[in-house]
Each structure stands twice: as structure tokens, then as C-alpha cells.
Amino acid sequence: MTETQKSATLTLNGENYELPIFSPTAGPDVVDIRKLYAQAGVFTYDPGFTSTASCDSTITYIDGDKGELLHRGYPIDQLASKSHYLEVCYLLLYGELPTAAQLEDFETRVTRHTMVHEQMHNFFRGFRRDAHPMATLVGVVGAMSAFYHDSLDVTDPWQREVAAVRLIAKLPTIAAMAYKYSIGQPFVYPRNDLDYAANFLHMCFSVPAEEYHVNPILSRAMDRILTLHADHEQNASTSTVRLASSSGANPFACIAAGIACLWGPAHGGANQACLEMLKEIGTVDRIPEYIARAKDKNDPFRLMGFGHRVYKNTDPRAKVLKQSADEVLELLGVDDNPLLQVAKELERTALHDEYFIQKKLFPNVDFYSGIILEAMGFPTSMFTPIFALSRTVGWISQWKEMIADPQNKIGRPRQLYLGETMRDYVDIEQR
Ligand code: CMC
């Protein structure tokens, strides 16, 4: 971050205040308002953080107008086609692409942490069978702090490293266990001879009674879904992780907070909501009715899987996933599936509709990921847990960056108070 010669002048009650301007390596300049309250006695107001940078970061860059997503400078489409999930994890965590030896060492470290403490099995059994797997995930990941006491001290870089590897390694195991528990099947232990994505499919779909072979096209598609969701700079769940950790909370508690935030339908929960919406529409002839509802100001309905806070041109992740969806559906011989027909026609109609064009609303990553996951055999309730396990590396990378930053201080937003001013307590008989 370099302070430029430029500054902004704020004039308030006849006084001028000079505000320094920082230039990022990419993106718009940033006005530094940190001393504004101390100097001018005013706060700034920005609900939803539409104009506020909450931190500086070197991990991920998004240009929403160009539809560009870079991890450590590398474009997401190159990473999705040439790299794979664990290599992208390394890149996000350590800043550079690994050498062959570094990658092998990292993969070994992750693989050696895939099992969970055996006592955690009992912990799972405390949940109702019909619990949403996201509810189980929030609880079990939070409970990791009760199982892994030797990686809770956030001031110790070694413990931070161990916690990071544990979370990346165990999230697929925990998500698969949540799924198996919900369908009444036995937990399946990880297999360390499989790659990360194939192992996850194995833990979800194999049963002890018979052999299960992971189809390489499906594991490649799963790897791509994981890669495309790995990080997305300061989105709601990442900001939640940063805010939780700003108090010094342990990494497992912070990631559980991120998972809780991701669950919402405006964020990671959109992939489940999108598939449920496609099922509710059911047939192509009902699409106009739903498009009309999405456009109606008096109807809270929104087309799930459409629109994005930052991307206003195209979601680069959606472009890659659309291609993966075609491959997977063809492989599985379900490309004439009625749900897919509805999805394709909905996409076509919305992209030609003046409302969606004018508001720059187009399919986002959640529109296609749900279609692929459904075709693979996952129930809709597993879509958001899969998003959570892929985003864990992004949360962890941002958390590590934040803890190592000497400027790190507890997050404490201000408010515009519109409530009552001080008044005297009224006894109950007089109210
Ligand atoms: N369907 C219909 N209208 C929409 C939609 C939609 N999906 N999204 C935005 N709009 C309209 C909205 O009504 C508003 O209209 P007006 O200006 O007339 O009030 C305008 O477009 C701008 O919307 P906004 O809510 O101010 O935009 P935002 O940046 O705050 O919200 C969003 C972004 C992703 C929450 C929103 O587009 C949305 O709710 N989409 C559906 C949920 C979804 O697919 N979420 C996944 C996002 S990508 C993955 C992730 O982040 O986890």
C-alpha cells in the first residue's frame, strides 16, 4: 500500500480536513478516513460496506466491471483449467505457486490430517438425523476447538499453521460425515491414496457393503467446483471470519462463524435455493410467471443464482462451471433432464430481458454449481456444505494474513443512532 501525493479534502463547518489517499496495485484508490473521527468528530455511514475497504490484502483481486478474478495475480480460468484445488490452496496460503517438492510436501501434510478424532463420532450422534448438514457443520467445526487444544494459540505461527492444515484436511471428512449421518449410513473413513476431490466423493458415496470407484470426470468436476469457490476476497463470510478473529478468537471458532454466515440464501445458501427454485418452476412454460415475479417490486421473490454485489458484467467462475456442467451432464446422460431444460430456458430468457440487462443481472457461480452437484447425486442440502469446505482455504488464508498484520486491531464499527435519547424509567403501574 503506497500513500500517494494525492489527498481528498473534506470541508465540515468551515474547516478543511486532508484525507490521505492510498493507491492499490489494482483497483480504485482508497481514501484513508482512520483519523477522521479524532480530527473532525464525525463518523462515515456505509451500511453493507458498498464503498468501504475493511483491510488491505494481497490474496485475491476482483474487477467486477471486467468480470475478472485473480488469486495472487493468476486468473481463475487459468487456475481452473491448468491447476487443481490443493495447488490453489497452497497459492492462497503461501502467496506463490509451489515447486513440485513443495506441493508434494503440502499434499502429504493435508493427507495426513484427513481423519477426525474418533470421539467426534459420538459428538455427531448428538444431532437429530434430519438436521441440515450446515447446522451440523457449524456445530462440529466450532467443536474442533474442544478436540485440538494444541492448535488454538493464535499468537504462535506454528499452531496457526497446524490449525490451517487441519481445517483444510478435515472439512471434507466432516461434511461427508454430516451427509452420511443425515441419510442413516455409516461414516466412511478417508482414503489417503485418493486425491482431495476423489476422496470426498468416496466418503460421500461409498458404502462398506460394496466397492466404489470414483469416476475421474466427476472427481475432476468436483475439483473444479472446489477450485472456483476457494476464495473471493472480502465477501460476507470472509469478513465474518476476519471480524470474529479480530478479537483473538481461536481459528475453529472463527471458521464456524464463517460457515454460519455462508449459510444464508443471499450468499452460499443460494446454490440450494437456486435448485429448489428450478424444481418449483418445474416446467419451461412456467418461466414467464417467475420472471414476472422477480421483476415485481412488491414481491420479495428473486431469481436465485442471478446477480452479484461485485460482478456487473459476468461472473468468471460461472463461465468455467457452465462448461463443466455440460461435460458432467453429458457423461451422466442426463442432458435432457427437465430441470436442466428449465435452467437453460430460464438463463436464456433472463439474459434477453430488459430488466436483467439493465440491472446487470446474470447467472452467478451458484446457478451452475447446483446443477452439477444435483447430477452427481448430492441432495440440495449438501450444496452449501460443499461451498463451505471449498471456501475454508480462503477464510484461513485471509485469517492468517490478518493475524500476521501488525495493524490488526479489534473490528468495531460505529453506528448512526436513531433511537430515543435519554429518558427516565417509568414504573410499571404508570405505563
Ligand atoms: N432477481 C431479481 N432482481 C434482483 C436480483 C435477482 N436475483 N438481484 C438483484 N436484483 C435487483 C434488486 O431488486 C435491485 O433492484 P432495484 O435497484 O430496483 O431495487 C437491484 O437488482 C440491485 O440489487 P441489490 O440487492 O441492491 O444488489 P446487491 O449487490 O445488494 O445484492 C445479491 C447482490 C447477490 C445479494 C443479489 O443479486 C441476490 O439476492 N441474488 C440472488 C441470490 C444469489 O444468487 N446469491 C449468490 C451470490 S454469488 C455467491 C455468493 O456470494 O455466495
CSV table of C-alpha atoms and ligand atoms in Angstrom, one decimal, residues 265-268 270 294 297 302-309 355 359 361 364 366 387, ligand 1:
chain,number,residue,atom,x,y,z
A,265,PRO,CA,-29.6,-17.7,0.9
A,266,ALA,CA,-28.1,-14.4,-0.3
A,267,HIS,CA,-24.6,-15.9,0.0
A,268,GLY,CA,-23.6,-19.6,-0.1
A,270,ALA,CA,-28.0,-19.5,-2.9
A,294,ALA,CA,-38.6,-11.4,-9.9
A,297,LYS,CA,-41.2,-4.6,-6.7
A,302,ARG,CA,-35.6,-13.0,-6.6
A,303,LEU,CA,-34.2,-15.2,-9.2
A,304,MET,CA,-31.7,-17.3,-7.2
A,305,GLY,CA,-28.4,-17.8,-8.8
A,306,PHE,CA,-28.6,-14.4,-10.5
A,307,GLY,CA,-26.9,-11.1,-9.7
A,308,HIS,CA,-23.8,-10.3,-7.7
A,309,ARG,CA,-22.7,-7.4,-5.5
A,355,TYR,CA,-34.9,-5.7,-16.5
A,359,LYS,CA,-29.6,-4.1,-13.7
A,361,LEU,CA,-28.0,-9.4,-13.5
A,364,ASN,CA,-23.6,-16.4,-10.9
A,366,ASP,CA,-24.3,-20.8,-7.7
A,387,PHE,CA,-19.2,-24.5,-0.8
B,1,CMC,N1,-33.6,-11.3,-9.1
B,1,CMC,C1,-34.3,-10.1,-9.3
B,1,CMC,N2,-33.9,-8.9,-9.0
B,1,CMC,C2,-32.7,-8.8,-8.5
B,1,CMC,C3,-31.8,-9.9,-8.2
B,1,CMC,C4,-32.3,-11.2,-8.5
B,1,CMC,N3,-31.6,-12.3,-8.3
B,1,CMC,N4,-30.7,-9.5,-7.7
B,1,CMC,C5,-30.7,-8.1,-7.6
B,1,CMC,N5,-31.9,-7.7,-8.1
B,1,CMC,C6,-32.4,-6.3,-8.3
B,1,CMC,C7,-32.8,-5.7,-6.9
B,1,CMC,O1,-34.1,-5.9,-6.7
B,1,CMC,C8,-32.4,-4.3,-7.1
B,1,CMC,O2,-33.4,-3.6,-7.8
B,1,CMC,P1,-33.7,-2.1,-7.5
B,1,CMC,O3,-32.5,-1.3,-7.9
B,1,CMC,O4,-34.9,-1.8,-8.5
B,1,CMC,O5,-34.1,-2.0,-6.1
B,1,CMC,C9,-31.1,-4.3,-8.0
B,1,CMC,O6,-31.2,-5.6,-8.7
B,1,CMC,C10,-29.8,-4.3,-7.2
B,1,CMC,O7,-29.9,-5.4,-6.2
B,1,CMC,P2,-29.2,-5.3,-4.8
B,1,CMC,O8,-29.9,-6.2,-3.8
B,1,CMC,O9,-29.1,-3.8,-4.4
B,1,CMC,O10,-27.8,-5.8,-5.1
B,1,CMC,P3,-26.8,-6.4,-4.0
B,1,CMC,O11,-25.4,-6.1,-4.6
B,1,CMC,O12,-27.0,-5.8,-2.7
B,1,CMC,O13,-27.1,-7.9,-4.0
B,1,CMC,C11,-27.1,-10.3,-4.4
B,1,CMC,C12,-26.4,-8.9,-4.6
B,1,CMC,C13,-26.2,-11.4,-4.8
B,1,CMC,C14,-27.4,-10.4,-2.8
B,1,CMC,C15,-28.4,-10.2,-5.2
B,1,CMC,O14,-28.2,-10.1,-6.5
B,1,CMC,C16,-29.3,-11.5,-4.9
B,1,CMC,O15,-30.0,-11.5,-3.9
B,1,CMC,N6,-29.2,-12.6,-5.8
B,1,CMC,C17,-29.9,-13.8,-5.5
B,1,CMC,C18,-29.1,-14.6,-4.5
B,1,CMC,C19,-27.8,-15.2,-5.1
B,1,CMC,O16,-27.8,-15.8,-6.2
B,1,CMC,N7,-26.7,-15.1,-4.3
B,1,CMC,C20,-25.4,-15.7,-4.7
B,1,CMC,C21,-24.3,-14.7,-5.0
B,1,CMC,S1,-22.8,-15.4,-5.7
B,1,CMC,C22,-22.2,-16.5,-4.5
B,1,CMC,C23,-22.0,-15.9,-3.1
B,1,CMC,O17,-21.8,-14.7,-2.8
B,1,CMC,O18,-22.1,-16.7,-2.2
